[in-house]
Coordinates of C-alpha atoms and ligand atoms in Angstrom, one line a residue:
M1 CA -3.4 64.2 113.1
P2 CA -2.1 62.1 115.9
Y3 CA 1.4 61.4 116.1
K4 CA 3.6 58.3 116.9
W5 CA 6.1 60.3 119.8
P6 CA 9.8 57.2 119.5
G7 CA 9.6 55.6 123.3
D8 CA 13.5 57.8 124.1
T9 CA 12.1 61.2 122.8
D10 CA 13.9 63.9 125.5
F11 CA 11.2 66.6 126.3
A12 CA 11.5 69.5 127.2
F13 CA 8.6 70.4 130.3
W14 CA 7.5 73.4 129.6
E15 CA 4.1 74.2 132.8
L16 CA 1.9 76.7 132.4
D17 CA -0.3 77.9 134.1
V18 CA -3.3 80.5 133.8
L19 CA -3.2 84.2 134.4
D20 CA -5.9 85.4 135.3
R21 CA -7.4 83.0 137.6
D22 CA -10.0 85.2 138.7
C23 CA -13.6 83.5 137.9
P24 CA -15.3 84.8 134.4
A25 CA -18.6 84.4 135.8
C26 CA -18.3 85.7 139.4
G27 CA -14.7 87.6 140.3
R28 CA -13.8 84.8 142.6
M29 CA -10.0 83.5 142.4
M30 CA -10.2 80.3 140.6
H31 CA -9.4 76.8 142.1
I32 CA -6.9 74.3 139.2
C33 CA -8.4 71.3 139.2
D34 CA -6.5 69.5 136.9
H35 CA -3.1 69.1 134.1
R36 CA -3.2 68.5 130.2
Y37 CA -0.3 66.6 128.9
R38 CA 0.4 67.3 125.3
R39 CA 3.5 66.9 123.0
L40 CA 4.8 68.7 120.1
H41 CA 7.8 69.5 117.8
T42 CA 9.4 72.6 118.2
L43 CA 12.3 74.4 116.5
E44 CA 14.0 74.2 120.2
G45 CA 12.9 70.8 119.9
P46 CA 10.7 67.9 121.5
V47 CA 8.7 70.0 124.3
Q48 CA 5.6 67.9 126.7
L49 CA 3.5 71.3 127.6
V50 CA 1.7 70.6 131.4
C51 CA -1.0 72.8 131.4
K52 CA -2.6 73.2 135.0
L53 CA -6.8 73.7 134.2
N54 CA -8.9 75.6 136.2
H55 CA -12.0 76.4 137.3
C56 CA -14.5 78.2 139.8
P57 CA -14.8 76.2 143.4
D58 CA -18.3 78.2 143.8
R59 CA -20.2 74.4 142.7
D60 CA -23.0 76.8 142.2
C61 CA -21.1 78.8 140.1
P62 CA -21.5 78.5 136.0
G63 CA -17.3 79.0 136.0
H64 CA -17.5 75.9 137.9
A65 CA -18.7 73.5 135.3
K66 CA -16.1 75.5 132.8
T67 CA -12.4 75.3 133.1
K68 CA -10.0 78.1 131.8
S69 CA -6.5 76.9 129.8
P70 CA -3.5 78.7 130.0
E71 CA -3.7 81.4 128.0
Q72 CA 0.1 81.6 126.5
E73 CA -1.5 77.2 125.3
A74 CA -3.0 78.7 122.0
S75 CA 0.3 81.2 121.8
I76 CA 2.6 78.3 121.2
A77 CA 0.7 76.2 119.2
P78 CA -3.2 75.4 117.9
P79 CA -5.1 73.4 119.4
S80 CA -4.7 69.0 118.9
W81 CA -1.3 70.5 116.5
A82 CA 1.8 68.3 116.6
I83 CA 4.1 70.8 115.7
G84 CA 3.9 74.6 117.3
W85 CA 3.3 78.0 115.1
D86 CA 7.3 78.4 115.0
V87 CA 7.7 74.6 113.2
F88 CA 4.5 75.8 111.4
C89 CA 5.7 78.9 109.9
W90 CA 9.3 77.3 109.0
I91 CA 7.2 74.8 107.0
G92 CA 4.8 78.1 105.8
H93 CA 7.7 80.3 104.6
R94 CA 9.7 77.1 102.9
R95 CA 6.9 76.4 100.5
C96 CA 5.3 79.8 99.9
S97 CA 8.3 82.3 99.4
R98 CA 11.0 79.6 98.7
H99 CA 8.2 77.3 96.2
M100 CA 10.3 74.3 98.2
S101 CA 9.3 70.5 97.4
I102 CA 7.4 68.3 99.9
P103 CA 10.0 66.2 99.8
L104 CA 12.6 69.0 100.7
I105 CA 11.3 70.7 103.7
Q106 CA 10.2 66.9 104.6
S107 CA 14.1 66.1 104.4
E108 CA 15.6 69.7 106.2
L109 CA 12.5 69.4 109.2
L110 CA 14.6 66.0 109.3
D111 CA 18.2 67.1 108.9
D112 CA 18.0 70.3 110.1
Y113 CA 15.5 70.6 113.2
G114 CA 15.4 66.4 114.0
I115 CA 11.3 66.9 113.1
K116 CA 9.8 63.8 111.6
L117 CA 6.8 64.9 109.8
S118 CA 4.3 62.2 107.2
D119 CA 4.1 64.4 103.8
D120 CA -0.2 64.2 103.9
A121 CA 0.6 66.2 107.2
I122 CA 3.0 68.9 105.6
A123 CA 0.7 69.1 102.8
K124 CA -2.1 69.4 105.5
Y125 CA 0.3 72.3 107.3
I126 CA 0.7 74.2 103.9
Q127 CA -2.3 74.2 103.6
R128 CA -3.4 75.5 106.7
Y129 CA -0.8 78.6 106.1
Q130 CA -2.5 79.4 102.5
V131 CA -5.6 79.9 104.8
M132 CA -4.3 82.2 107.0
L133 CA -2.2 83.9 104.2
A134 CA -4.8 84.1 102.0
A135 CA -6.7 85.7 105.0
R136 CA -4.4 88.1 106.9
Q137 CA -3.7 89.6 102.5
Q138 CA -7.3 90.7 102.5
D139 CA -7.1 91.9 106.1
P140 CA -8.4 95.6 106.5
E141 CA -7.0 96.4 109.3
A142 CA -3.4 95.3 108.1
L143 CA -3.9 96.7 104.2
R144 CA -5.5 100.1 106.4
R145 CA -1.8 100.7 108.3
Q146 CA 0.1 99.7 105.1
Y147 CA -1.5 102.7 103.3
E148 CA -1.4 105.1 105.5
S149 CA 1.0 107.3 104.4
V150 CA 0.1 106.5 101.0
D151 CA -1.9 109.7 99.1
E152 CA -2.7 108.4 95.6
I153 CA -2.8 104.6 94.0
V154 CA -1.9 103.0 91.1
L155 CA -4.1 100.0 90.0
S156 CA -2.8 97.1 87.6
I157 CA -5.6 94.7 86.3
D158 CA -4.3 91.8 83.9
G159 CA -5.7 87.9 83.5
L160 CA -2.6 84.7 84.0
Q161 CA -3.1 82.0 82.8
P162 CA -1.8 79.6 86.4
E163 CA -1.5 76.1 84.4
K164 CA -2.6 75.2 80.6
G165 CA -6.2 74.2 80.7
H166 CA -6.5 76.3 83.8
E167 CA -9.2 79.1 83.4
T168 CA -7.8 82.2 83.6
L169 CA -7.0 84.4 87.2
Y170 CA -7.7 87.9 87.2
V171 CA -5.4 90.1 89.7
V172 CA -5.8 93.6 91.3
R173 CA -2.7 94.3 91.8
E174 CA -1.3 97.7 93.7
L175 CA 1.6 99.1 92.1
T176 CA 2.8 102.5 94.8
Q177 CA 3.0 99.2 97.4
K178 CA 3.2 96.7 94.9
R179 CA 0.8 94.2 96.5
V180 CA -1.6 91.6 95.4
W181 CA -5.3 92.9 96.3
F182 CA -7.5 89.9 95.3
A183 CA -7.1 88.0 92.5
E184 CA -10.4 86.0 90.7
A185 CA -10.4 82.7 88.9
L186 CA -13.4 83.9 85.9
I187 CA -15.0 80.6 84.0
S188 CA -16.5 83.4 81.6
A189 CA -14.2 86.7 81.9
T190 CA -17.2 88.9 80.0
N191 CA -17.3 92.9 80.2
D192 CA -19.6 92.8 83.1
E193 CA -17.6 90.1 84.9
V194 CA -14.4 92.0 84.2
Q195 CA -16.6 95.1 85.9
R196 CA -16.6 94.1 88.8
L197 CA -14.0 92.9 89.5
I198 CA -12.9 96.8 88.9
A199 CA -15.5 97.5 90.8
K200 CA -14.7 95.3 93.7
A201 CA -10.9 97.7 93.5
K202 CA -13.5 101.3 93.3
E203 CA -14.9 99.3 97.1
W204 CA -11.1 98.6 98.6
A205 CA -10.1 101.8 98.0
T206 CA -13.1 104.2 98.8
S207 CA -12.4 102.1 102.3
L208 CA -8.8 102.9 102.0
N209 CA -9.7 106.3 101.1
K210 CA -7.2 106.8 98.8
T211 CA -7.2 108.6 95.8
V212 CA -6.7 106.1 92.6
S213 CA -4.6 108.2 90.4
L214 CA -4.4 105.5 87.7
W215 CA -3.9 102.0 86.0
I216 CA -2.3 100.0 83.8
S217 CA -3.0 97.3 81.6
D218 CA -3.1 96.3 78.7
K219 CA -5.8 97.5 77.3
Q220 CA -8.2 95.1 76.2
D221 CA -11.7 95.6 75.6
A222 CA -13.0 94.2 79.0
F223 CA -10.4 96.9 80.7
V224 CA -11.0 99.6 78.5
T225 CA -14.7 99.4 79.2
G226 CA -14.8 98.0 82.5
I227 CA -12.6 100.9 84.1
A228 CA -13.7 104.0 82.2
A229 CA -17.1 103.3 83.8
E230 CA -15.9 102.8 87.4
F231 CA -13.4 104.7 87.4
P232 CA -14.5 107.9 85.3
G233 CA -11.8 110.1 84.5
V234 CA -9.3 108.2 85.6
P235 CA -5.9 108.1 83.3
H236 CA -5.6 104.2 82.2
R237 CA -2.5 103.3 80.1
Y238 CA -0.6 100.9 78.6
C239 CA 1.7 98.7 80.5
D240 CA 5.1 98.8 79.6
N241 CA 5.4 95.6 78.5
H242 CA 2.8 94.9 76.9
F243 CA 3.3 97.9 75.4
L244 CA 5.8 97.0 73.6
R245 CA 5.3 93.2 73.3
D246 CA 2.9 95.1 71.0
L247 CA 5.2 96.8 69.2
A248 CA 7.6 94.2 68.7
K249 CA 4.5 91.6 66.7
P250 CA 5.9 92.3 63.2
V251 CA 9.2 92.4 63.9
L252 CA 9.1 89.2 65.9
E253 CA 7.3 88.3 63.1
A254 CA 10.3 89.1 60.7
D255 CA 12.0 87.7 62.6
S256 CA 10.2 83.9 62.6
H257 CA 11.3 83.8 59.4
A258 CA 14.5 84.9 58.9
K259 CA 15.4 82.3 61.5
V260 CA 13.2 80.0 59.1
Q261 CA 15.5 80.7 56.6
M262 CA 19.1 80.5 58.7
R263 CA 17.6 76.8 59.5
S264 CA 17.4 75.6 56.3
K265 CA 20.4 76.7 55.2
V266 CA 23.1 75.4 58.5
R267 CA 22.2 72.2 57.7
G268 CA 24.6 68.2 57.5
L269 CA 25.1 68.3 60.9
R270 CA 23.9 64.8 61.7
K271 CA 25.7 63.7 58.5
V272 CA 28.8 65.3 60.5
E273 CA 28.4 63.3 63.6
Q274 CA 28.1 60.2 61.9
A275 CA 30.7 60.3 59.3
V276 CA 32.9 61.9 62.4
L277 CA 32.0 58.5 64.5
K278 CA 32.1 56.2 61.8
H279 CA 35.9 57.2 62.4
Q280 CA 35.9 56.5 65.5
N281 CA 34.8 52.9 65.1
A282 CA 37.2 52.5 62.4
E283 CA 39.8 52.6 65.3
A284 CA 42.1 49.8 63.3
S285 CA 42.4 51.3 59.7
T286 CA 45.3 53.0 58.9
S287 CA 44.5 53.1 55.0
L288 CA 42.0 55.7 54.6
A289 CA 40.9 57.0 51.4
G290 CA 43.1 59.8 49.9
D291 CA 43.1 63.2 49.1
D292 CA 39.2 63.4 48.6
P293 CA 38.2 66.6 46.8
T294 CA 34.8 66.7 49.4
A295 CA 37.8 65.7 52.2
T296 CA 38.2 70.2 52.9
M297 CA 34.5 70.4 53.5
I298 CA 34.9 68.7 56.7
V299 CA 37.5 70.3 58.1
I300 CA 36.5 74.4 57.4
V301 CA 33.6 72.9 59.8
G302 CA 35.7 71.4 62.0
P303 CA 38.6 69.0 62.1
A304 CA 38.0 65.8 61.2
T305 CA 38.3 62.3 63.3
P306 CA 41.3 60.3 63.5
P307 CA 41.1 56.6 64.8
S308 CA 44.7 57.6 66.8
P309 CA 44.7 58.4 70.1
P310 CA 46.8 61.7 70.1
A311 CA 44.0 63.1 67.8
D312 CA 41.2 61.6 70.1
S313 CA 40.8 65.4 70.4
A314 CA 39.8 67.0 67.3
S315 CA 36.8 64.5 67.1
A316 CA 35.6 65.2 70.5
V317 CA 36.1 69.5 69.0
V318 CA 33.7 68.5 65.2
L319 CA 31.4 66.9 67.8
D320 CA 31.3 69.9 70.3
Y321 CA 30.8 72.5 67.3
C322 CA 28.0 70.0 66.2
A323 CA 26.5 70.5 69.7
A324 CA 27.4 74.3 69.7
V325 CA 25.4 74.6 66.3
R326 CA 22.2 72.3 67.3
G327 CA 21.9 74.5 70.7
I328 CA 22.1 77.6 68.8
L329 CA 19.7 76.2 66.6
N330 CA 17.6 75.5 69.3
D331 CA 17.6 78.4 71.1
D332 CA 13.5 80.1 71.1
Q333 CA 15.0 82.3 74.2
G334 CA 14.7 86.6 74.3
G335 CA 12.7 89.2 73.9
P336 CA 11.3 91.8 71.8
L337 CA 14.3 93.9 72.9
H338 CA 16.4 91.7 71.3
P339 CA 14.9 88.5 69.6
P340 CA 15.9 84.6 69.3
G341 CA 16.4 85.4 65.1
L342 CA 19.2 88.3 66.0
R343 CA 20.6 85.8 68.9
M344 CA 21.0 83.3 66.3
A345 CA 22.4 85.6 63.6
E346 CA 25.2 86.4 66.1
A347 CA 25.8 82.7 67.8
L348 CA 26.4 81.8 63.8
K349 CA 28.5 84.3 63.8
E350 CA 31.0 83.5 66.2
V351 CA 30.8 80.1 65.4
R352 CA 32.0 80.9 61.7
Q353 CA 34.1 83.6 62.7
S354 CA 36.2 80.7 65.6
I355 CA 36.0 77.6 62.2
Q356 CA 38.3 80.5 61.0
R357 CA 41.0 80.8 63.2
N358 CA 41.3 77.5 63.5
L359 CA 41.5 77.2 59.5
D360 CA 43.6 80.6 59.7
V361 CA 46.2 78.9 62.4
K362 CA 46.9 75.5 60.3
K363 CA 46.9 77.0 56.3
G364 CA 48.6 80.1 58.2
V365 CA 47.1 83.3 56.7
S366 CA 43.8 82.2 54.7
K367 CA 43.4 83.3 51.2
R368 CA 39.3 83.0 51.3
S369 CA 37.5 85.6 53.1
S370 CA 35.2 84.3 56.0
S371 CA 31.7 85.1 54.4
A372 CA 32.7 83.2 51.7
V373 CA 34.3 79.3 53.9
W374 CA 30.5 79.0 55.9
P375 CA 28.0 78.5 52.6
T376 CA 30.8 76.1 51.2
A377 CA 30.2 74.4 54.2
S378 CA 26.5 74.0 55.0
T379 CA 26.4 73.0 51.5
G380 CA 28.3 70.1 51.6
D381 CA 27.9 66.7 50.6
W382 CA 29.5 65.6 54.8
S383 CA 27.8 62.1 53.2
R384 CA 31.6 61.2 51.0
S385 CA 34.1 63.2 53.2
R386 CA 37.2 61.1 54.1
P387 CA 39.5 63.1 55.3
S388 CA 42.9 61.9 54.3
K389 CA 45.6 60.9 57.4
S390 CA 48.0 63.8 56.4
Q391 CA 45.2 66.3 57.1
F392 CA 44.2 64.1 60.7
E393 CA 47.6 64.2 61.8
N394 CA 47.9 68.1 61.2
M395 CA 44.4 69.0 63.2
S396 CA 45.0 66.7 65.8
R397 CA 48.5 69.7 66.0
I398 CA 46.2 72.4 65.9
S399 CA 43.6 71.1 68.0
R400 CA 46.1 70.9 71.1
R401 CA 47.7 73.7 70.5
Ligands
ZN1 ZN1 -17.3 82.0 139.8

């Protein structure tokens, strides 16, 4: 990666000597034969390295033709990189641990450290970081150190789909140390292929000399047979999450049905909004339709639109109610412990209570039960609603309280 340095770059000079100067071939003290200069970015600023190269003074020694570089150079930066290890680790950590985008990494490097790198260069460094990380992740020595104090291990296997349409990634994790052991994308997850992964996990456990006390999975057939074959006698338990999800399936089906029913009942939002906007547009008009029997409908769902400026807040309230109800109807969040339909029913109840509170304020103590209000409101003929002027005035007073 050739790097173009601006002419006015202020470099710090770091001079590096060969520390062990004995000729590796004959043991004679080596001489400095040349200097190599290189420039690189560090988090402390731009650096110019001056590397003193050594060789054996004896022309007949094999150590004469071969120069030796200062040992420390490789600990500052890999050969021919424009950045030091510190910048490299900074980039890799931002990407892999904090999931920052390349443009964001690029701008932070420039803003915080004055390091200007192209997005291509950053992408290449990230790729190298990932290769190193993967190698490190499976390094047997590092793994052995991590498991030194562990007596028994618990393994889990699961298939993940990283992106739609991509092959499933099978991941084997060890749960006591919360560590991913390995992951493989299986194009066809046959029982044999899955068992191969489980056998690989067995090899790892054997090489660590650890007893596997438990396996956890969603218990799909390939896992059940594979684990039984490779780990006879080792218990195989359901993953809590999957277990709950499977158990909740009938509940979620009923919940989904309830949602459909609620959605079919709570309708007419668009018409309410259109009526509101129409009134807003009819600013000049002061003689609106008189008391229309359907006018109460719109009041029930929310205060209606006044054309005059003091009452603007009332139409905003109606639109806010509509937006809130639409949000509730479109919300699909919630897991088995808090199903979406239940959330929807709770939220709609809150809206109904809120509207009822408005009505109570307007009419004094309401003579209706709140449950009677909602069905009326949701089935009303919104398009014909034309609240009278007196109603506007009432609503605007209420909404300003
Ligand atoms: Zn020599």
